[in-house]
mmCIF file of C-alpha atoms in Angstrom:
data_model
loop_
_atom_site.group_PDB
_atom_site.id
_atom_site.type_symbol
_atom_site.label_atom_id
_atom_site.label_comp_id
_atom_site.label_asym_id
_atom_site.label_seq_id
_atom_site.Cartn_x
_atom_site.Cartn_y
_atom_site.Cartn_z
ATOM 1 C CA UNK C 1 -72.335 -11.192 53.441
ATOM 2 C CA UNK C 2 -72.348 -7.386 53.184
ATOM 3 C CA UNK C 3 -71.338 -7.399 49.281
ATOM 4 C CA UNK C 4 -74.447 -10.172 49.431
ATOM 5 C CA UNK C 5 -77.170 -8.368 51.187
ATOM 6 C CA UNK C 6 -76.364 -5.053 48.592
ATOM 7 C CA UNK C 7 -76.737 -7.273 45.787
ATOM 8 C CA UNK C 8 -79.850 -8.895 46.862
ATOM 9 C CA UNK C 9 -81.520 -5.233 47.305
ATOM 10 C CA UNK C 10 -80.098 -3.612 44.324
ATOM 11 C CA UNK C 11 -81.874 -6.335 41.960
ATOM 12 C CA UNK C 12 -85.253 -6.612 43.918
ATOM 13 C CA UNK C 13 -85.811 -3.097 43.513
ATOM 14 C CA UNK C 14 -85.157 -3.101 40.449
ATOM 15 C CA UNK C 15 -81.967 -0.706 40.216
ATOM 16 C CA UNK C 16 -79.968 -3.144 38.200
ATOM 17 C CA UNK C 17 -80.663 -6.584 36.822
ATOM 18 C CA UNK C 18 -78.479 -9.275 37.157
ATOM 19 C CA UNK C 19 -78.266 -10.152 33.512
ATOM 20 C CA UNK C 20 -76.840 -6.726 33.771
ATOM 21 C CA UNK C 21 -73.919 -7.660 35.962
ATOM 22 C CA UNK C 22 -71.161 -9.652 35.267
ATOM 23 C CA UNK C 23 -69.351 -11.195 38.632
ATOM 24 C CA UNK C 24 -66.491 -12.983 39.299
ATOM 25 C CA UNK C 25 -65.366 -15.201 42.284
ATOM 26 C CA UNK C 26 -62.282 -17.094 42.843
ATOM 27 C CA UNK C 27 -60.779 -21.084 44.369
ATOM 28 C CA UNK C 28 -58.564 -19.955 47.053
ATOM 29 C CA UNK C 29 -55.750 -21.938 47.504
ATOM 30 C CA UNK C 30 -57.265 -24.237 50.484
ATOM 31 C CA UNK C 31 -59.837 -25.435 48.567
ATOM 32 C CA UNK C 32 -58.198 -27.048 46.059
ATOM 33 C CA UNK C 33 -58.918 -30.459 46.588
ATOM 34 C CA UNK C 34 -61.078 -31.837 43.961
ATOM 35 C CA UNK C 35 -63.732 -32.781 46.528
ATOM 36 C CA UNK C 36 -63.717 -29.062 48.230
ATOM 37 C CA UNK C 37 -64.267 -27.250 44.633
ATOM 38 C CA UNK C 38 -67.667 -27.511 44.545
ATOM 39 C CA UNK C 39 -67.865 -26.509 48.281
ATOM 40 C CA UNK C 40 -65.970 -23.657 48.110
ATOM 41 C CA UNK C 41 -68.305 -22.286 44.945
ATOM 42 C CA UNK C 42 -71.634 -23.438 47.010
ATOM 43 C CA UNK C 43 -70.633 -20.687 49.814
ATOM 44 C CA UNK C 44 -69.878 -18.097 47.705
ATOM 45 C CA UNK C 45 -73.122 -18.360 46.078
ATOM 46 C CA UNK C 46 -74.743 -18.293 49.411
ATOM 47 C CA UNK C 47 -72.673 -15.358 50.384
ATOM 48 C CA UNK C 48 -73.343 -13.466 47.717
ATOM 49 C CA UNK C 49 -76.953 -14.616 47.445
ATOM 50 C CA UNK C 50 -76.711 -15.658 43.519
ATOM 51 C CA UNK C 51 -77.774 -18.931 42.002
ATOM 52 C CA UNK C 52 -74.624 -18.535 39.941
ATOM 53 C CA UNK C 53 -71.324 -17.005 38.941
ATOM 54 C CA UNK C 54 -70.768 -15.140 35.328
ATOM 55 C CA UNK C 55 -66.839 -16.466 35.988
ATOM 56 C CA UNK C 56 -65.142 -18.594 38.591
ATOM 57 C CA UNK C 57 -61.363 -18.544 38.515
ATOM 58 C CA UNK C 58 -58.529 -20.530 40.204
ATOM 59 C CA UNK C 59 -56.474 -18.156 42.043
ATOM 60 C CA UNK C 60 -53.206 -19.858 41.813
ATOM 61 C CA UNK C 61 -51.280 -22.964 40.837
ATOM 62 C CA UNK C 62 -50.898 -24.579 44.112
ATOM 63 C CA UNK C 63 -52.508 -25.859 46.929
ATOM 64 C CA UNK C 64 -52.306 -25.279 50.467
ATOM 65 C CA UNK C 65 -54.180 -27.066 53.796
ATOM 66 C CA UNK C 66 -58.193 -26.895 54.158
ATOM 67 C CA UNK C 67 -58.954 -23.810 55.890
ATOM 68 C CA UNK C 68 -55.331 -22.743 56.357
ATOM 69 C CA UNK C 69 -54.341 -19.145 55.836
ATOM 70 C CA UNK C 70 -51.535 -16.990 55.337
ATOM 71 C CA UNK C 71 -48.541 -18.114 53.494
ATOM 72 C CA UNK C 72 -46.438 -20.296 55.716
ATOM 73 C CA UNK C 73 -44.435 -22.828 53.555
ATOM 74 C CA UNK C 74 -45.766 -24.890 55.604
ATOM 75 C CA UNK C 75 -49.092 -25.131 54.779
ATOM 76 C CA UNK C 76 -48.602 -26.161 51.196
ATOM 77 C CA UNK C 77 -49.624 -29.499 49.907
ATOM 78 C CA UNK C 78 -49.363 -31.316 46.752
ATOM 79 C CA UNK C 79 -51.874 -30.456 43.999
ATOM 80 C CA UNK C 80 -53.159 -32.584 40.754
ATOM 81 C CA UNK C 81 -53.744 -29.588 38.248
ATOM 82 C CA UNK C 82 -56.041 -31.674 36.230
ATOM 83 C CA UNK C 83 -58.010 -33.113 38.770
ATOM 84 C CA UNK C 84 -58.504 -29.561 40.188
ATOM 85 C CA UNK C 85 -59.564 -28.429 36.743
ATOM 86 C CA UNK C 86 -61.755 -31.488 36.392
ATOM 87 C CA UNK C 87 -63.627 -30.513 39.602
ATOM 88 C CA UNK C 88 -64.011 -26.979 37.879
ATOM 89 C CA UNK C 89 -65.378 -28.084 34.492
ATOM 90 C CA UNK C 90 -67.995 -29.557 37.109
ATOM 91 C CA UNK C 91 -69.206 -26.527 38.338
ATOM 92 C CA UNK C 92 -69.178 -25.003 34.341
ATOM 93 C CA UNK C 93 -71.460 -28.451 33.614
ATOM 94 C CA UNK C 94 -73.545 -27.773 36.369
ATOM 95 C CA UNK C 95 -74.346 -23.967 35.547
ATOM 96 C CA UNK C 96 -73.141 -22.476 38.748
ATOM 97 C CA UNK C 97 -70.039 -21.038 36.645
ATOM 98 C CA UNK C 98 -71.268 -19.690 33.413
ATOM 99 C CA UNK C 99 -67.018 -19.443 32.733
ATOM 100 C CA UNK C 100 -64.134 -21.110 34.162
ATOM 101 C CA UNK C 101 -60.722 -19.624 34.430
ATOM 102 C CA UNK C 102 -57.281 -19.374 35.580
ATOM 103 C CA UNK C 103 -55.299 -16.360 37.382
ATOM 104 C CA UNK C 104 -51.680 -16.278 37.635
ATOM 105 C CA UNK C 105 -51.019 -19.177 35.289
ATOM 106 C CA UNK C 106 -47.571 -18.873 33.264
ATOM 107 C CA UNK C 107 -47.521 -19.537 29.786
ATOM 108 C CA UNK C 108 -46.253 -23.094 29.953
ATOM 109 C CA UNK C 109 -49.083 -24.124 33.019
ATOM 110 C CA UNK C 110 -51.793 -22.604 30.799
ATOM 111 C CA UNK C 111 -49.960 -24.557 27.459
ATOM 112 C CA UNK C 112 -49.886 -27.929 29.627
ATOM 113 C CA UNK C 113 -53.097 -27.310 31.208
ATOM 114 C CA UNK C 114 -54.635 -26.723 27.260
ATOM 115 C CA UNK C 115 -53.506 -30.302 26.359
ATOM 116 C CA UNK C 116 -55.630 -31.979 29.242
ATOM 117 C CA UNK C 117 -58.704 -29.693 29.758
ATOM 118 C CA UNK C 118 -62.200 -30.591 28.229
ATOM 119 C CA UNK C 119 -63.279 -27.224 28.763
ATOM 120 C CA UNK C 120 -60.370 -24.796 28.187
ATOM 121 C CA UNK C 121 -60.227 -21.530 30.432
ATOM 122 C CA UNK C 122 -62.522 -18.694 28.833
ATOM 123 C CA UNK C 123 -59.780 -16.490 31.127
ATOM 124 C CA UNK C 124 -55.873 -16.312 32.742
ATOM 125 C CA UNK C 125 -55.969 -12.999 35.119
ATOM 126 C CA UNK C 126 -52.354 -11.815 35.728
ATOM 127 C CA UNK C 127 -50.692 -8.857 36.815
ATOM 128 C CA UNK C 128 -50.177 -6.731 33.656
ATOM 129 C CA UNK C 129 -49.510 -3.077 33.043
ATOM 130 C CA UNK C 130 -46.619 -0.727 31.339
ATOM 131 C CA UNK C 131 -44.318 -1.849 33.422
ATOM 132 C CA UNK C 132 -45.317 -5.713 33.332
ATOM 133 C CA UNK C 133 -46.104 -5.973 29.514
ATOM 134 C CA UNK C 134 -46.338 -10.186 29.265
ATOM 135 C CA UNK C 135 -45.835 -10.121 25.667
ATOM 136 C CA UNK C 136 -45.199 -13.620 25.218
ATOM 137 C CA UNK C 137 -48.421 -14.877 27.662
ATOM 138 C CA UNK C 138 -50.556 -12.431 26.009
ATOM 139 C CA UNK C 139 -49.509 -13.797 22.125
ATOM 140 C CA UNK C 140 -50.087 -17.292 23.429
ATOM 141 C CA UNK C 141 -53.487 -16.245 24.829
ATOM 142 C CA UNK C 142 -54.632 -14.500 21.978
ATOM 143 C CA UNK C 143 -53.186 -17.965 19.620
ATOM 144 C CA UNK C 144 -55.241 -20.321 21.901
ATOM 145 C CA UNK C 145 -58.493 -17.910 22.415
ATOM 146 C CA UNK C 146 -57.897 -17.562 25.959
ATOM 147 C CA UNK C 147 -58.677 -13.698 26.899
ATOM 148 C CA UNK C 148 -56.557 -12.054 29.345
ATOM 149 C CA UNK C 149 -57.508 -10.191 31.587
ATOM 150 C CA UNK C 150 -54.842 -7.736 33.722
ATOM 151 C CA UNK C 151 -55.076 -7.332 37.889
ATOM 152 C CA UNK C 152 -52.882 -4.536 39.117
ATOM 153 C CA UNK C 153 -53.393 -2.618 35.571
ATOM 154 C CA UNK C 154 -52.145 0.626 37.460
ATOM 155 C CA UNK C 155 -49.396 -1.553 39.967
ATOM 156 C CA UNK C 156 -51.737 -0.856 42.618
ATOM 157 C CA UNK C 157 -50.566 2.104 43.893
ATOM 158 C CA UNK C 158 -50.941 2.565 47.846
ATOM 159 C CA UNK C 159 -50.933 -1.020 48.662
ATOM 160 C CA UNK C 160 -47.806 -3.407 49.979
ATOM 161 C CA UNK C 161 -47.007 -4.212 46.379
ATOM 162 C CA UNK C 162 -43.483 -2.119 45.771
ATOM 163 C CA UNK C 163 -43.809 -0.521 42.456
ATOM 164 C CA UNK C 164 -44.431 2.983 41.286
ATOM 165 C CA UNK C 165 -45.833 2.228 37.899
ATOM 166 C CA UNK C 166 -47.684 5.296 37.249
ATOM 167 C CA UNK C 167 -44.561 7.604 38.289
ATOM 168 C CA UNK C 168 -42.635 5.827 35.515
ATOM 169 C CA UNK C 169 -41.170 8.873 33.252
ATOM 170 C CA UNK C 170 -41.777 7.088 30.075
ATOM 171 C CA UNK C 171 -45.838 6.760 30.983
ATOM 172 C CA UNK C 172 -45.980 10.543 32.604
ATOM 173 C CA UNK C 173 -44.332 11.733 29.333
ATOM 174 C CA UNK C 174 -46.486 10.545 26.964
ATOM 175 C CA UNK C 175 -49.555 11.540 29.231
ATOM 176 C CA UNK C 176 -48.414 14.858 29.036
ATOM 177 C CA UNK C 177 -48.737 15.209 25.828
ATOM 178 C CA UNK C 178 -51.997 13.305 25.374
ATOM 179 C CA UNK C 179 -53.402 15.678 27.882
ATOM 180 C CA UNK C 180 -54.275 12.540 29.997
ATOM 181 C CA UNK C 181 -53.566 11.199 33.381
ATOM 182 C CA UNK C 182 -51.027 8.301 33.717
ATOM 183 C CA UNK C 183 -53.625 5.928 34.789
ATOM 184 C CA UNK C 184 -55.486 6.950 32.287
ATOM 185 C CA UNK C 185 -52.756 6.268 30.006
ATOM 186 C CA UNK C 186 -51.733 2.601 31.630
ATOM 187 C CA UNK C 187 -55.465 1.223 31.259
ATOM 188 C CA UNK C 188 -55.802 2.371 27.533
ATOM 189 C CA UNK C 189 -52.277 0.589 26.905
ATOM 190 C CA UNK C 190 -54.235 -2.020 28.650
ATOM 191 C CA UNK C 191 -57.198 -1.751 26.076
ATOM 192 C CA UNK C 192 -55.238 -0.813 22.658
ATOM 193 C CA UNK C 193 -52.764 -4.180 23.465
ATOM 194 C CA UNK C 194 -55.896 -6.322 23.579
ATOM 195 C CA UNK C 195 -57.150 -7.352 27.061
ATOM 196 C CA UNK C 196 -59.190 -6.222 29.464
ATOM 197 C CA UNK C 197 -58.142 -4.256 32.674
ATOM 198 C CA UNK C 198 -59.723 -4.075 36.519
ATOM 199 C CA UNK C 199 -58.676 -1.025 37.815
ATOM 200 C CA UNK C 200 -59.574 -0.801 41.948
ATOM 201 C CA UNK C 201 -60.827 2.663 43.401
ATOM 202 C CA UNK C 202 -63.169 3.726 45.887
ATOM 203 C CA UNK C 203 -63.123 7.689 44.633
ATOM 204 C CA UNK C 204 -65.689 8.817 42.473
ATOM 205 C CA UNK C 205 -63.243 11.118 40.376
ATOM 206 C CA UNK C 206 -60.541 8.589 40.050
ATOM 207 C CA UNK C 207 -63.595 5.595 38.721
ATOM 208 C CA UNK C 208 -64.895 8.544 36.024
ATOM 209 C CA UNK C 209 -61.711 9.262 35.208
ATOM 210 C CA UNK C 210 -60.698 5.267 34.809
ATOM 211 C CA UNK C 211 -64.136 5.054 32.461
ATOM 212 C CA UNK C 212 -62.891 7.952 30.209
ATOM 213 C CA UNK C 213 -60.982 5.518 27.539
ATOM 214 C CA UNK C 214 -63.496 4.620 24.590
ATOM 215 C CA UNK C 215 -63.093 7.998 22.900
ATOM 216 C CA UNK C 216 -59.182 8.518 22.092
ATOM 217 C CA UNK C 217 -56.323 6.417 21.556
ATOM 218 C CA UNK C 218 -52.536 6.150 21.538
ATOM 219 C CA UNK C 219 -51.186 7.239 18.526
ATOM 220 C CA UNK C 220 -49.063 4.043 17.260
ATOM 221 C CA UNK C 221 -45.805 5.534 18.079
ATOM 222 C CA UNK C 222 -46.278 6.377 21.542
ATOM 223 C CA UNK C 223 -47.431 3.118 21.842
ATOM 224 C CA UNK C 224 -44.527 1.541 20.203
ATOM 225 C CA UNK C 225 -42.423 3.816 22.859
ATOM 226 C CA UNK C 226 -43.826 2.178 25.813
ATOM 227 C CA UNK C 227 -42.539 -0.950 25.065
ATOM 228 C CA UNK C 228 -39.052 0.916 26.357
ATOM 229 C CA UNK C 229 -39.913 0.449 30.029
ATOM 230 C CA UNK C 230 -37.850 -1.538 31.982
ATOM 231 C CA UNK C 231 -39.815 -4.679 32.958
ATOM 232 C CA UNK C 232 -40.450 -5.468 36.297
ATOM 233 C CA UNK C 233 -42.769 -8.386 37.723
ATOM 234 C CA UNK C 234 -44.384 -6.981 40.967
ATOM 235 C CA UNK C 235 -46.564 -9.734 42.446
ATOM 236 C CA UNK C 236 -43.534 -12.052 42.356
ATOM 237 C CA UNK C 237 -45.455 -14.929 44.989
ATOM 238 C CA UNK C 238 -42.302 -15.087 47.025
ATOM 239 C CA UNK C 239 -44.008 -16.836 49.522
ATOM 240 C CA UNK C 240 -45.302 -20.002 47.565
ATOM 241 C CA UNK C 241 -41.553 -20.973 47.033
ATOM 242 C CA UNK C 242 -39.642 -23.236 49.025
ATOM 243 C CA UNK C 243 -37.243 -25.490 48.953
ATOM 244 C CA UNK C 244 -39.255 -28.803 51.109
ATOM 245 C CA UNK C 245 -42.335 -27.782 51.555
ATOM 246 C CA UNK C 246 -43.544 -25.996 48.100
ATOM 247 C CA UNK C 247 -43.807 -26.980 44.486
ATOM 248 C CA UNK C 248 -41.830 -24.670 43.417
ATOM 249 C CA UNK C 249 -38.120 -24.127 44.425
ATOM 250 C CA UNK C 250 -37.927 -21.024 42.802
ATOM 251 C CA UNK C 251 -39.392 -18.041 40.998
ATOM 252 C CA UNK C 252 -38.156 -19.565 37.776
ATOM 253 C CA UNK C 253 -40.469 -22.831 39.075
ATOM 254 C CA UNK C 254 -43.500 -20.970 39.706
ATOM 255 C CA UNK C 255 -43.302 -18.942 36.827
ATOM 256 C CA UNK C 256 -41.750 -20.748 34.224
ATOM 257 C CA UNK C 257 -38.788 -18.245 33.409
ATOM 258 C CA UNK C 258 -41.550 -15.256 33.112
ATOM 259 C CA UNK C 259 -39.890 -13.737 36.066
#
């Protein structure tokens, strides 16, 4: 309501407009039923006091109880991918989505979910960064006109995810002798590879600095050299495996191999 009530006075006085802004929402896992899609979007919108969303995206590939929370096994449920989808192409038809999307879709779920969608997702968000480099998701995106977008683009430092991307010695090197910061570095690997990147901060300095990538570039064999990190996945979604109660068995399930 807070994030609401700030949007509703930035655009009646005129600071910004909201052809200007470009927000996204997401399907949590508990709404997932076909019937609750359309639900789920309808508070949002009345949360955030908008007639519509620039891009609504399903947050993963499984389903869990209405109005559960958490991640007990034992809360998941069954889920129909394309009826799910269906329900979303709704909300596109209707307007209240300008874009539909994906987030954490492997290569193969966004492949099957191609072959049955009328409306194919404008987006997959994923956790991508130096360290997390999704070559082959990213190909297959750009083959299919998908655009990828990365979460995590720095390995969200300071948070429970385990991970020091930006004290890899690889990225500090080369930021060294670019003169630039190693975030600044991971986002305009981000950039040069392609996709977009949504780096998190609350500090001024560290947002200007995060801004500062339109006016240099990687020279091509630095660029080349940061393909020598040793891969690691770092939001793994441990806890929508199971053996009973989930879809998945395994990380290999729920990613596909991309683990």
């Amino acid at each position: 309501m807070q994030v609401g009530e700030a949007l509703k006075t930035l655009f009646s006085t005129g600071v910004v407009k909201r052809s200007e802004m470009f927000i996204t929402s997401k399907l949590w896992t508990s709404d997932c039923a076909p019937e609750d899609v359309s639900k789920a979007l309808a508070r949002t919108l009345e949360d955030l006091q908008l007639d519509y969303i620039d891009l609504y995206l399903m947050h993963w590939p499984f389903r869990t109880k209405p109005g559960s929370r958490g991640w007990d096994p034992e809360i998941m449920v069954p889920l129909c991918l394309p009826d799910t989808w269906n329900a979303m192409e709704g909300l596109f038809a209707s307007g209240q989505a300008r874009a539909i999307g994906v987030s954490n879709f492997s290569t193969k779920k966004l492949q099957d979910m191609l072959g049955y969608a009328k409306i194919p997702p404008a987006v997959n968000q994923v956790e991508c960064h130096p360290m997390w480099q999704q070559h082959a998701l990213h190909n297959f995106c750009m083959s299919t006109g998908v655009h990828l977008t990365a979460y995590s683009p720095l390995g969200s430092p300071g948070s429970w995810i385990k991970g020091e991307v930006l004290k890899e010695p690889l990225l500090i090197e080369i930021a060294e002798k670019l003169n630039k910061s190693p975030a600044q570095v991971s986002l305009r690997w981000g950039i040069q590879s392609g996709h977009s990147v949504l780096p998190k901060s609350a500090n001024e300095s560290r947002i200007t600095e995060n801004l500062s990538l339109f006016d240099w570039c990687i020279p091509h064999e630095l660029f080349l050299k940061l393909s020598q990190i040793h891969q690691q996945r770092l939001l793994r979604g441990d806890t929508a495996v199971h053996e009973t109660c989930s879809p998945y068995k395994s990380l290999e399930d729920l990613w596909d191999g991309e683990i």
